[in-house]
């Protein structure tokens, strides 16, 4: 495969093998991680997956971070200035990956052949920096959540959002560190050549395991980010929209706690889903990915639990909205929330029953693809 210059005298032709050999030689002298990435045949597909995983979710973070900026009222307290700084940093650091990675996707999809490979190589370091920016936006969002009660006019209830922000920041950091450690352990356990050295049945079992486990966590973070972004508005405007009308009582505090817990579960699901998906696809070998997902089974369960916990708190908070804000009180949101909870529980029970029957009927029978 060769690419010629755009016109006569524009330069010599570029040989693909020669170009890749030169890039591998440069990477071997500087960065072992980049060297492993360059050896991948699907480097452009990996970058596109990273873009689709991060860019869409970063938009939601930027959107509700802007709500936190627009609805902020300066009350002359130091916590308010710190809150404004953190929420602005969260907005900026989430806008960068959203806009730049979307532009990268346009350039990579527009290129072909060696140009597509070359652009993927050039964008590799940029995509890694934007992924760090994406994670930092969540970190600053947790800091802003911890200070939100003091900055947004409800200091008596500030311990609720402060606790949610602290727990979200701690669990998010611990989860990212654990996933990174499992990624390194999977790399050390199996080499890239291990897929060719094992039996076909072992490779088929590993492939099936990777598909099943990665499907359990895929896209949970994107769904959690949607409804979590709505409750951020409720947290920022709690003093003016809720406490000013209904007062600060047990019911309004419970409503505030439900919204804070919704955001906590959404942040946890979004971060863990993103990190597990990207680190899994960063591993070139099937057995490496299977080992990684096996080590991350507790974190995958935590991600799923965070998603469903956030969804339950979101439905419960929606049910209280008509009681604490509307005058006269409206029980329509509460009725709809109860119906949603009953239908969701019935659907989950039905799925569990079908899964149990399928396991019982296929027990002891070999799987054939």
mmCIF file of C-alpha atoms in Angstrom:
data_model
loop_
_atom_site.group_PDB
_atom_site.id
_atom_site.type_symbol
_atom_site.label_atom_id
_atom_site.label_comp_id
_atom_site.label_asym_id
_atom_site.label_seq_id
_atom_site.Cartn_x
_atom_site.Cartn_y
_atom_site.Cartn_z
ATOM 1 C CA UNK A 1 0.000 0.000 0.000
ATOM 2 C CA UNK A 2 1.348 3.388 -0.970
ATOM 3 C CA UNK A 3 0.160 6.978 -1.055
ATOM 4 C CA UNK A 4 1.413 9.379 -3.673
ATOM 5 C CA UNK A 5 1.832 13.111 -3.293
ATOM 6 C CA UNK A 6 -0.994 15.433 -4.365
ATOM 7 C CA UNK A 7 0.973 16.696 -7.351
ATOM 8 C CA UNK A 8 4.207 16.195 -9.213
ATOM 9 C CA UNK A 9 7.238 17.109 -7.199
ATOM 10 C CA UNK A 10 5.270 17.075 -3.933
ATOM 11 C CA UNK A 11 7.537 14.433 -2.397
ATOM 12 C CA UNK A 12 8.277 10.715 -2.435
ATOM 13 C CA UNK A 13 5.643 8.067 -1.943
ATOM 14 C CA UNK A 14 4.978 6.855 1.606
ATOM 15 C CA UNK A 15 5.175 3.133 2.236
ATOM 16 C CA UNK A 16 2.881 1.879 5.000
ATOM 17 C CA UNK A 17 5.296 -0.707 6.382
ATOM 18 C CA UNK A 18 8.169 1.752 6.362
ATOM 19 C CA UNK A 19 6.081 4.410 8.083
ATOM 20 C CA UNK A 20 4.900 2.055 10.829
ATOM 21 C CA UNK A 21 8.416 0.693 11.370
ATOM 22 C CA UNK A 22 9.675 4.242 11.927
ATOM 23 C CA UNK A 23 6.861 5.046 14.362
ATOM 24 C CA UNK A 24 7.492 1.833 16.311
ATOM 25 C CA UNK A 25 11.196 2.625 16.525
ATOM 26 C CA UNK A 26 10.463 6.092 17.952
ATOM 27 C CA UNK A 27 7.948 4.715 20.465
ATOM 28 C CA UNK A 28 10.346 2.005 21.652
ATOM 29 C CA UNK A 29 12.800 4.716 22.675
ATOM 30 C CA UNK A 30 10.272 6.815 24.616
ATOM 31 C CA UNK A 31 7.053 5.181 25.804
ATOM 32 C CA UNK A 32 6.248 1.477 26.192
ATOM 33 C CA UNK A 33 2.512 2.136 26.471
ATOM 34 C CA UNK A 34 2.504 4.034 23.184
ATOM 35 C CA UNK A 35 4.551 1.212 21.632
ATOM 36 C CA UNK A 36 1.873 -1.312 22.611
ATOM 37 C CA UNK A 37 -0.843 0.941 21.211
ATOM 38 C CA UNK A 38 0.939 1.345 17.889
ATOM 39 C CA UNK A 39 1.128 -2.415 17.459
ATOM 40 C CA UNK A 40 -2.649 -2.603 17.472
ATOM 41 C CA UNK A 41 -4.277 -3.087 14.116
ATOM 42 C CA UNK A 42 -7.511 -1.504 15.380
ATOM 43 C CA UNK A 43 -5.987 1.682 16.821
ATOM 44 C CA UNK A 44 -8.423 3.912 14.925
ATOM 45 C CA UNK A 45 -11.396 1.822 16.098
ATOM 46 C CA UNK A 46 -10.156 2.063 19.694
ATOM 47 C CA UNK A 47 -9.960 5.861 19.451
ATOM 48 C CA UNK A 48 -13.451 6.029 17.978
ATOM 49 C CA UNK A 49 -14.748 3.900 20.852
ATOM 50 C CA UNK A 50 -13.078 6.227 23.338
ATOM 51 C CA UNK A 51 -14.664 9.195 21.611
ATOM 52 C CA UNK A 52 -18.152 7.675 21.645
ATOM 53 C CA UNK A 53 -17.761 6.723 25.319
ATOM 54 C CA UNK A 54 -16.514 10.072 26.593
ATOM 55 C CA UNK A 55 -17.835 12.807 24.306
ATOM 56 C CA UNK A 56 -21.561 12.219 24.837
ATOM 57 C CA UNK A 57 -21.278 11.937 28.621
ATOM 58 C CA UNK A 58 -19.038 14.980 28.862
ATOM 59 C CA UNK A 59 -21.795 17.031 27.229
ATOM 60 C CA UNK A 60 -24.170 16.254 30.107
ATOM 61 C CA UNK A 61 -21.549 17.257 32.675
ATOM 62 C CA UNK A 62 -20.958 20.547 30.884
ATOM 63 C CA UNK A 63 -24.699 21.158 30.622
ATOM 64 C CA UNK A 64 -25.634 20.793 34.270
ATOM 65 C CA UNK A 65 -22.401 22.445 35.376
ATOM 66 C CA UNK A 66 -23.547 25.503 33.453
ATOM 67 C CA UNK A 67 -26.843 25.301 35.323
ATOM 68 C CA UNK A 68 -24.834 25.452 38.525
ATOM 69 C CA UNK A 69 -23.106 28.603 37.282
ATOM 70 C CA UNK A 70 -26.211 30.347 35.935
ATOM 71 C CA UNK A 71 -28.358 29.699 39.016
ATOM 72 C CA UNK A 72 -25.625 30.613 41.485
ATOM 73 C CA UNK A 73 -26.358 33.625 43.704
ATOM 74 C CA UNK A 74 -23.366 35.256 45.360
ATOM 75 C CA UNK A 75 -24.088 35.617 49.063
ATOM 76 C CA UNK A 76 -20.635 36.887 49.959
ATOM 77 C CA UNK A 77 -19.325 33.681 51.546
ATOM 78 C CA UNK A 78 -15.957 32.102 50.784
ATOM 79 C CA UNK A 79 -17.604 28.738 50.162
ATOM 80 C CA UNK A 80 -19.624 30.328 47.364
ATOM 81 C CA UNK A 81 -16.508 31.540 45.562
ATOM 82 C CA UNK A 82 -14.852 28.131 45.905
ATOM 83 C CA UNK A 83 -18.040 26.446 44.662
ATOM 84 C CA UNK A 84 -18.149 28.728 41.639
ATOM 85 C CA UNK A 85 -14.495 27.936 40.838
ATOM 86 C CA UNK A 86 -15.026 24.186 41.067
ATOM 87 C CA UNK A 87 -18.179 24.169 38.987
ATOM 88 C CA UNK A 88 -16.504 26.324 36.311
ATOM 89 C CA UNK A 89 -13.545 23.932 36.201
ATOM 90 C CA UNK A 90 -15.936 20.987 35.873
ATOM 91 C CA UNK A 91 -17.689 22.753 32.993
ATOM 92 C CA UNK A 92 -14.476 23.649 31.140
ATOM 93 C CA UNK A 93 -12.776 20.286 31.659
ATOM 94 C CA UNK A 94 -15.860 18.469 30.345
ATOM 95 C CA UNK A 95 -16.315 20.797 27.366
ATOM 96 C CA UNK A 96 -12.761 20.155 26.154
ATOM 97 C CA UNK A 97 -13.127 16.393 25.620
ATOM 98 C CA UNK A 98 -16.638 16.799 24.246
ATOM 99 C CA UNK A 99 -15.710 19.332 21.572
ATOM 100 C CA UNK A 100 -12.188 18.174 20.724
ATOM 101 C CA UNK A 101 -12.945 14.457 20.629
ATOM 102 C CA UNK A 102 -15.945 15.112 18.394
ATOM 103 C CA UNK A 103 -13.609 16.986 16.042
ATOM 104 C CA UNK A 104 -11.094 14.124 16.191
ATOM 105 C CA UNK A 105 -13.837 11.685 15.170
ATOM 106 C CA UNK A 106 -14.619 13.810 12.119
ATOM 107 C CA UNK A 107 -10.975 13.895 11.012
ATOM 108 C CA UNK A 108 -10.377 10.163 11.582
ATOM 109 C CA UNK A 109 -13.534 9.092 9.763
ATOM 110 C CA UNK A 110 -12.689 11.416 6.886
ATOM 111 C CA UNK A 111 -9.241 9.862 6.414
ATOM 112 C CA UNK A 112 -8.396 6.621 4.656
ATOM 113 C CA UNK A 113 -5.483 4.210 4.468
ATOM 114 C CA UNK A 114 -2.155 5.356 5.822
ATOM 115 C CA UNK A 115 -3.514 8.835 6.521
ATOM 116 C CA UNK A 116 -6.108 7.370 8.886
ATOM 117 C CA UNK A 117 -3.423 5.347 10.667
ATOM 118 C CA UNK A 118 -1.108 8.350 10.887
ATOM 119 C CA UNK A 119 -3.822 10.592 12.307
ATOM 120 C CA UNK A 120 -4.754 7.951 14.885
ATOM 121 C CA UNK A 121 -1.137 7.853 16.013
ATOM 122 C CA UNK A 122 -0.919 11.633 16.256
ATOM 123 C CA UNK A 123 -4.171 11.876 18.208
ATOM 124 C CA UNK A 124 -3.247 9.101 20.654
ATOM 125 C CA UNK A 125 -1.571 11.318 23.265
ATOM 126 C CA UNK A 126 -4.264 13.976 22.839
ATOM 127 C CA UNK A 127 -7.028 11.462 23.512
ATOM 128 C CA UNK A 128 -5.257 10.273 26.672
ATOM 129 C CA UNK A 129 -5.011 13.842 27.965
ATOM 130 C CA UNK A 130 -8.677 14.468 27.197
ATOM 131 C CA UNK A 131 -9.621 11.299 29.081
ATOM 132 C CA UNK A 132 -7.775 12.670 32.124
ATOM 133 C CA UNK A 133 -9.637 15.960 31.663
ATOM 134 C CA UNK A 134 -12.917 14.000 31.592
ATOM 135 C CA UNK A 135 -12.123 12.307 34.917
ATOM 136 C CA UNK A 136 -10.997 15.574 36.505
ATOM 137 C CA UNK A 137 -14.321 17.186 35.588
ATOM 138 C CA UNK A 138 -16.077 14.589 37.767
ATOM 139 C CA UNK A 139 -13.625 15.238 40.585
ATOM 140 C CA UNK A 140 -14.311 18.982 40.573
ATOM 141 C CA UNK A 141 -18.023 18.273 40.302
ATOM 142 C CA UNK A 142 -17.801 16.290 43.559
ATOM 143 C CA UNK A 143 -15.980 19.204 45.202
ATOM 144 C CA UNK A 144 -18.691 21.592 44.000
ATOM 145 C CA UNK A 145 -21.369 19.257 45.349
ATOM 146 C CA UNK A 146 -19.644 19.224 48.742
ATOM 147 C CA UNK A 147 -19.846 23.040 48.940
ATOM 148 C CA UNK A 148 -23.208 23.493 47.268
ATOM 149 C CA UNK A 149 -25.296 23.847 50.433
ATOM 150 C CA UNK A 150 -23.117 26.635 51.807
ATOM 151 C CA UNK A 151 -22.930 28.400 48.445
ATOM 152 C CA UNK A 152 -26.549 28.110 47.337
ATOM 153 C CA UNK A 153 -28.359 29.339 50.437
ATOM 154 C CA UNK A 154 -29.239 26.339 52.611
ATOM 155 C CA UNK A 155 -26.394 26.023 55.156
ATOM 156 C CA UNK A 156 -28.574 24.090 57.644
ATOM 157 C CA UNK A 157 -28.972 21.280 55.106
ATOM 158 C CA UNK A 158 -25.472 21.616 53.640
ATOM 159 C CA UNK A 159 -24.304 18.433 55.352
ATOM 160 C CA UNK A 160 -26.502 16.412 52.965
ATOM 161 C CA UNK A 161 -24.825 17.578 49.769
ATOM 162 C CA UNK A 162 -21.426 17.681 51.500
ATOM 163 C CA UNK A 163 -21.752 14.024 52.497
ATOM 164 C CA UNK A 164 -22.882 13.033 49.001
ATOM 165 C CA UNK A 165 -19.972 14.898 47.396
ATOM 166 C CA UNK A 166 -17.419 13.365 49.766
ATOM 167 C CA UNK A 167 -18.725 9.819 49.291
ATOM 168 C CA UNK A 168 -18.927 10.231 45.501
ATOM 169 C CA UNK A 169 -15.368 11.579 45.322
ATOM 170 C CA UNK A 170 -13.974 8.803 47.511
ATOM 171 C CA UNK A 171 -15.746 5.951 45.714
ATOM 172 C CA UNK A 172 -14.922 7.388 42.301
ATOM 173 C CA UNK A 173 -11.205 7.713 43.131
ATOM 174 C CA UNK A 174 -11.062 4.250 44.704
ATOM 175 C CA UNK A 175 -12.830 2.724 41.707
ATOM 176 C CA UNK A 176 -10.496 4.344 39.160
ATOM 177 C CA UNK A 177 -7.415 3.217 41.099
ATOM 178 C CA UNK A 178 -8.764 -0.333 41.426
ATOM 179 C CA UNK A 179 -9.575 -0.586 37.707
ATOM 180 C CA UNK A 180 -6.111 0.727 36.819
ATOM 181 C CA UNK A 181 -4.508 -1.868 39.097
ATOM 182 C CA UNK A 182 -6.572 -4.666 37.521
ATOM 183 C CA UNK A 183 -5.547 -3.438 34.064
ATOM 184 C CA UNK A 184 -1.860 -3.688 34.942
ATOM 185 C CA UNK A 185 -2.375 -7.125 36.511
ATOM 186 C CA UNK A 186 -4.097 -8.426 33.359
ATOM 187 C CA UNK A 187 -1.218 -7.151 31.230
ATOM 188 C CA UNK A 188 1.272 -8.912 33.477
ATOM 189 C CA UNK A 189 -0.666 -12.204 33.574
ATOM 190 C CA UNK A 190 -1.013 -12.740 29.815
ATOM 191 C CA UNK A 191 1.059 -11.593 26.857
ATOM 192 C CA UNK A 192 -0.251 -10.479 23.475
ATOM 193 C CA UNK A 193 0.740 -13.869 22.008
ATOM 194 C CA UNK A 194 -1.255 -15.863 24.589
ATOM 195 C CA UNK A 195 -4.311 -15.974 22.292
ATOM 196 C CA UNK A 196 -2.365 -17.944 19.688
ATOM 197 C CA UNK A 197 -0.773 -20.274 22.233
ATOM 198 C CA UNK A 198 -4.001 -21.529 23.881
ATOM 199 C CA UNK A 199 -6.507 -24.064 22.581
ATOM 200 C CA UNK A 200 -9.411 -22.955 20.352
ATOM 201 C CA UNK A 201 -11.927 -23.905 23.064
ATOM 202 C CA UNK A 202 -10.125 -21.785 25.670
ATOM 203 C CA UNK A 203 -10.073 -18.830 23.294
ATOM 204 C CA UNK A 204 -13.771 -19.296 22.487
ATOM 205 C CA UNK A 205 -14.662 -19.402 26.188
ATOM 206 C CA UNK A 206 -12.637 -16.233 26.830
ATOM 207 C CA UNK A 207 -14.313 -14.463 23.910
ATOM 208 C CA UNK A 208 -17.780 -15.403 25.168
ATOM 209 C CA UNK A 209 -16.881 -14.253 28.686
ATOM 210 C CA UNK A 210 -15.629 -10.875 27.410
ATOM 211 C CA UNK A 211 -18.778 -10.266 25.364
ATOM 212 C CA UNK A 212 -21.114 -11.203 28.209
ATOM 213 C CA UNK A 213 -19.321 -9.238 30.931
ATOM 214 C CA UNK A 214 -18.662 -6.122 28.855
ATOM 215 C CA UNK A 215 -22.331 -6.078 27.845
ATOM 216 C CA UNK A 216 -23.362 -5.950 31.509
ATOM 217 C CA UNK A 217 -21.797 -2.538 32.051
ATOM 218 C CA UNK A 218 -21.874 -1.011 28.584
ATOM 219 C CA UNK A 219 -23.713 2.332 28.301
ATOM 220 C CA UNK A 220 -24.926 2.384 31.914
ATOM 221 C CA UNK A 221 -22.945 5.564 32.517
ATOM 222 C CA UNK A 222 -24.552 7.381 29.612
ATOM 223 C CA UNK A 223 -28.049 6.562 30.853
ATOM 224 C CA UNK A 224 -27.163 7.521 34.429
ATOM 225 C CA UNK A 225 -25.778 10.854 33.258
ATOM 226 C CA UNK A 226 -29.095 11.826 31.674
ATOM 227 C CA UNK A 227 -31.310 11.762 34.743
ATOM 228 C CA UNK A 228 -28.482 12.791 37.064
ATOM 229 C CA UNK A 229 -28.136 16.029 35.118
ATOM 230 C CA UNK A 230 -31.753 16.948 35.888
ATOM 231 C CA UNK A 231 -31.398 16.568 39.650
ATOM 232 C CA UNK A 232 -28.358 18.852 39.700
ATOM 233 C CA UNK A 233 -30.754 21.675 38.858
ATOM 234 C CA UNK A 234 -32.923 20.696 41.864
ATOM 235 C CA UNK A 235 -29.890 20.839 44.157
ATOM 236 C CA UNK A 236 -28.774 24.278 42.959
ATOM 237 C CA UNK A 237 -32.270 25.794 43.173
ATOM 238 C CA UNK A 238 -33.344 24.064 46.393
ATOM 239 C CA UNK A 239 -33.201 27.278 48.439
ATOM 240 C CA UNK A 240 -35.189 29.435 46.002
ATOM 241 C CA UNK A 241 -37.641 26.883 44.576
ATOM 242 C CA UNK A 242 -38.258 24.482 47.480
ATOM 243 C CA UNK A 243 -37.162 25.870 50.861
ATOM 244 C CA UNK A 244 -38.539 29.350 50.128
ATOM 245 C CA UNK A 245 -42.032 27.934 49.522
ATOM 246 C CA UNK A 246 -42.280 24.842 51.708
ATOM 247 C CA UNK A 247 -39.721 25.772 54.361
ATOM 248 C CA UNK A 248 -36.907 23.596 55.673
ATOM 249 C CA UNK A 249 -38.525 20.550 57.265
ATOM 250 C CA UNK A 250 -38.109 16.798 57.297
ATOM 251 C CA UNK A 251 -39.902 16.292 53.994
ATOM 252 C CA UNK A 252 -37.851 18.872 52.105
ATOM 253 C CA UNK A 253 -34.648 17.500 53.635
ATOM 254 C CA UNK A 254 -35.631 14.036 52.448
ATOM 255 C CA UNK A 255 -36.257 15.429 48.960
ATOM 256 C CA UNK A 256 -32.818 17.069 48.995
ATOM 257 C CA UNK A 257 -31.193 13.823 50.141
ATOM 258 C CA UNK A 258 -32.879 11.831 47.375
ATOM 259 C CA UNK A 259 -31.614 14.236 44.719
ATOM 260 C CA UNK A 260 -28.099 14.209 46.186
ATOM 261 C CA UNK A 261 -28.095 10.404 46.234
ATOM 262 C CA UNK A 262 -29.318 10.347 42.626
ATOM 263 C CA UNK A 263 -26.372 12.471 41.573
ATOM 264 C CA UNK A 264 -24.007 10.327 43.670
ATOM 265 C CA UNK A 265 -25.126 7.092 41.998
ATOM 266 C CA UNK A 266 -25.063 8.698 38.554
ATOM 267 C CA UNK A 267 -21.509 9.968 38.983
ATOM 268 C CA UNK A 268 -20.350 6.568 40.219
ATOM 269 C CA UNK A 269 -22.000 4.681 37.338
ATOM 270 C CA UNK A 270 -20.729 7.121 34.696
ATOM 271 C CA UNK A 271 -17.112 7.077 35.871
ATOM 272 C CA UNK A 272 -16.824 3.313 36.474
ATOM 273 C CA UNK A 273 -18.574 2.475 33.210
ATOM 274 C CA UNK A 274 -16.253 4.768 31.239
ATOM 275 C CA UNK A 275 -13.056 3.516 32.870
ATOM 276 C CA UNK A 276 -13.933 -0.192 32.625
ATOM 277 C CA UNK A 277 -14.997 0.124 28.972
ATOM 278 C CA UNK A 278 -11.878 2.007 27.889
ATOM 279 C CA UNK A 279 -9.359 -0.035 29.900
ATOM 280 C CA UNK A 280 -10.926 -3.279 28.648
ATOM 281 C CA UNK A 281 -10.678 -2.245 24.998
ATOM 282 C CA UNK A 282 -7.161 -0.946 25.592
ATOM 283 C CA UNK A 283 -6.034 -4.562 26.094
ATOM 284 C CA UNK A 284 -5.200 -6.144 22.718
ATOM 285 C CA UNK A 285 -5.610 -9.809 23.707
ATOM 286 C CA UNK A 286 -8.878 -11.643 24.361
ATOM 287 C CA UNK A 287 -7.453 -13.533 27.347
ATOM 288 C CA UNK A 288 -6.120 -10.254 28.752
ATOM 289 C CA UNK A 289 -9.589 -8.742 28.526
ATOM 290 C CA UNK A 290 -11.171 -11.809 30.123
ATOM 291 C CA UNK A 291 -8.698 -11.651 33.019
ATOM 292 C CA UNK A 292 -9.335 -7.921 33.431
ATOM 293 C CA UNK A 293 -13.131 -8.275 33.506
ATOM 294 C CA UNK A 294 -12.897 -11.198 35.909
ATOM 295 C CA UNK A 295 -10.852 -9.069 38.299
ATOM 296 C CA UNK A 296 -13.332 -6.183 37.910
ATOM 297 C CA UNK A 297 -16.433 -8.258 38.685
ATOM 298 C CA UNK A 298 -17.031 -6.473 42.028
ATOM 299 C CA UNK A 299 -16.565 -3.063 40.391
ATOM 300 C CA UNK A 300 -18.987 -4.032 37.604
ATOM 301 C CA UNK A 301 -21.553 -4.990 40.258
ATOM 302 C CA UNK A 302 -20.930 -1.645 41.981
ATOM 303 C CA UNK A 303 -21.486 0.190 38.704
ATOM 304 C CA UNK A 304 -24.766 -1.635 38.112
ATOM 305 C CA UNK A 305 -25.869 -1.043 41.699
ATOM 306 C CA UNK A 306 -25.031 2.658 41.425
ATOM 307 C CA UNK A 307 -27.134 2.952 38.282
ATOM 308 C CA UNK A 308 -30.239 1.267 39.732
ATOM 309 C CA UNK A 309 -29.818 3.011 43.085
ATOM 310 C CA UNK A 310 -29.671 6.352 41.287
ATOM 311 C CA UNK A 311 -32.758 5.484 39.251
ATOM 312 C CA UNK A 312 -34.766 4.501 42.357
ATOM 313 C CA UNK A 313 -33.810 7.737 44.148
ATOM 314 C CA UNK A 314 -34.738 9.717 41.040
ATOM 315 C CA UNK A 315 -38.231 8.166 40.925
ATOM 316 C CA UNK A 316 -38.750 8.708 44.668
ATOM 317 C CA UNK A 317 -37.650 12.338 44.438
ATOM 318 C CA UNK A 318 -40.001 12.903 41.517
ATOM 319 C CA UNK A 319 -42.858 11.550 43.642
ATOM 320 C CA UNK A 320 -42.202 14.095 46.407
ATOM 321 C CA UNK A 321 -41.991 17.060 44.054
ATOM 322 C CA UNK A 322 -45.728 17.697 43.840
ATOM 323 C CA UNK A 323 -46.201 17.454 47.610
ATOM 324 C CA UNK A 324 -43.504 19.887 48.698
ATOM 325 C CA UNK A 325 -43.697 22.482 45.916
ATOM 326 C CA UNK A 326 -47.247 22.729 44.591
ATOM 327 C CA UNK A 327 -50.006 24.620 46.418
ATOM 328 C CA UNK A 328 -52.441 22.974 46.894
ATOM 329 C CA UNK A 329 -50.493 19.764 47.127
ATOM 330 C CA UNK A 330 -50.597 17.504 44.099
ATOM 331 C CA UNK A 331 -50.333 13.751 44.511
ATOM 332 C CA UNK A 332 -50.182 13.057 40.779
ATOM 333 C CA UNK A 333 -46.331 12.855 40.675
ATOM 334 C CA UNK A 334 -46.406 10.535 43.692
ATOM 335 C CA UNK A 335 -48.979 8.288 42.019
ATOM 336 C CA UNK A 336 -46.940 8.139 38.822
ATOM 337 C CA UNK A 337 -43.785 7.398 40.792
ATOM 338 C CA UNK A 338 -45.478 4.547 42.637
ATOM 339 C CA UNK A 339 -46.769 3.110 39.351
ATOM 340 C CA UNK A 340 -43.273 3.347 37.842
ATOM 341 C CA UNK A 341 -41.744 1.621 40.861
ATOM 342 C CA UNK A 342 -44.313 -1.202 40.781
ATOM 343 C CA UNK A 343 -43.938 -1.760 37.032
ATOM 344 C CA UNK A 344 -40.132 -1.677 37.278
ATOM 345 C CA UNK A 345 -40.122 -4.171 40.157
ATOM 346 C CA UNK A 346 -42.533 -6.444 38.266
ATOM 347 C CA UNK A 347 -40.358 -6.275 35.144
ATOM 348 C CA UNK A 348 -37.191 -7.128 37.080
ATOM 349 C CA UNK A 349 -38.963 -10.018 38.839
ATOM 350 C CA UNK A 350 -40.167 -11.341 35.475
ATOM 351 C CA UNK A 351 -36.661 -11.149 34.002
ATOM 352 C CA UNK A 352 -35.198 -12.922 37.023
ATOM 353 C CA UNK A 353 -37.788 -15.691 36.681
ATOM 354 C CA UNK A 354 -37.045 -16.166 32.988
ATOM 355 C CA UNK A 355 -33.318 -16.208 33.690
ATOM 356 C CA UNK A 356 -33.770 -18.840 36.410
ATOM 357 C CA UNK A 357 -35.839 -21.056 34.097
ATOM 358 C CA UNK A 358 -33.287 -20.724 31.286
ATOM 359 C CA UNK A 359 -30.444 -21.687 33.633
ATOM 360 C CA UNK A 360 -32.388 -24.703 34.915
ATOM 361 C CA UNK A 361 -33.266 -25.987 31.430
ATOM 362 C CA UNK A 362 -29.721 -25.596 30.081
ATOM 363 C CA UNK A 363 -27.867 -26.873 33.172
ATOM 364 C CA UNK A 364 -25.145 -29.325 32.193
ATOM 365 C CA UNK A 365 -25.600 -28.772 28.450
ATOM 366 C CA UNK A 366 -22.574 -27.508 26.447
ATOM 367 C CA UNK A 367 -22.783 -24.131 24.810
ATOM 368 C CA UNK A 368 -22.564 -24.126 21.006
ATOM 369 C CA UNK A 369 -22.032 -20.901 19.143
#
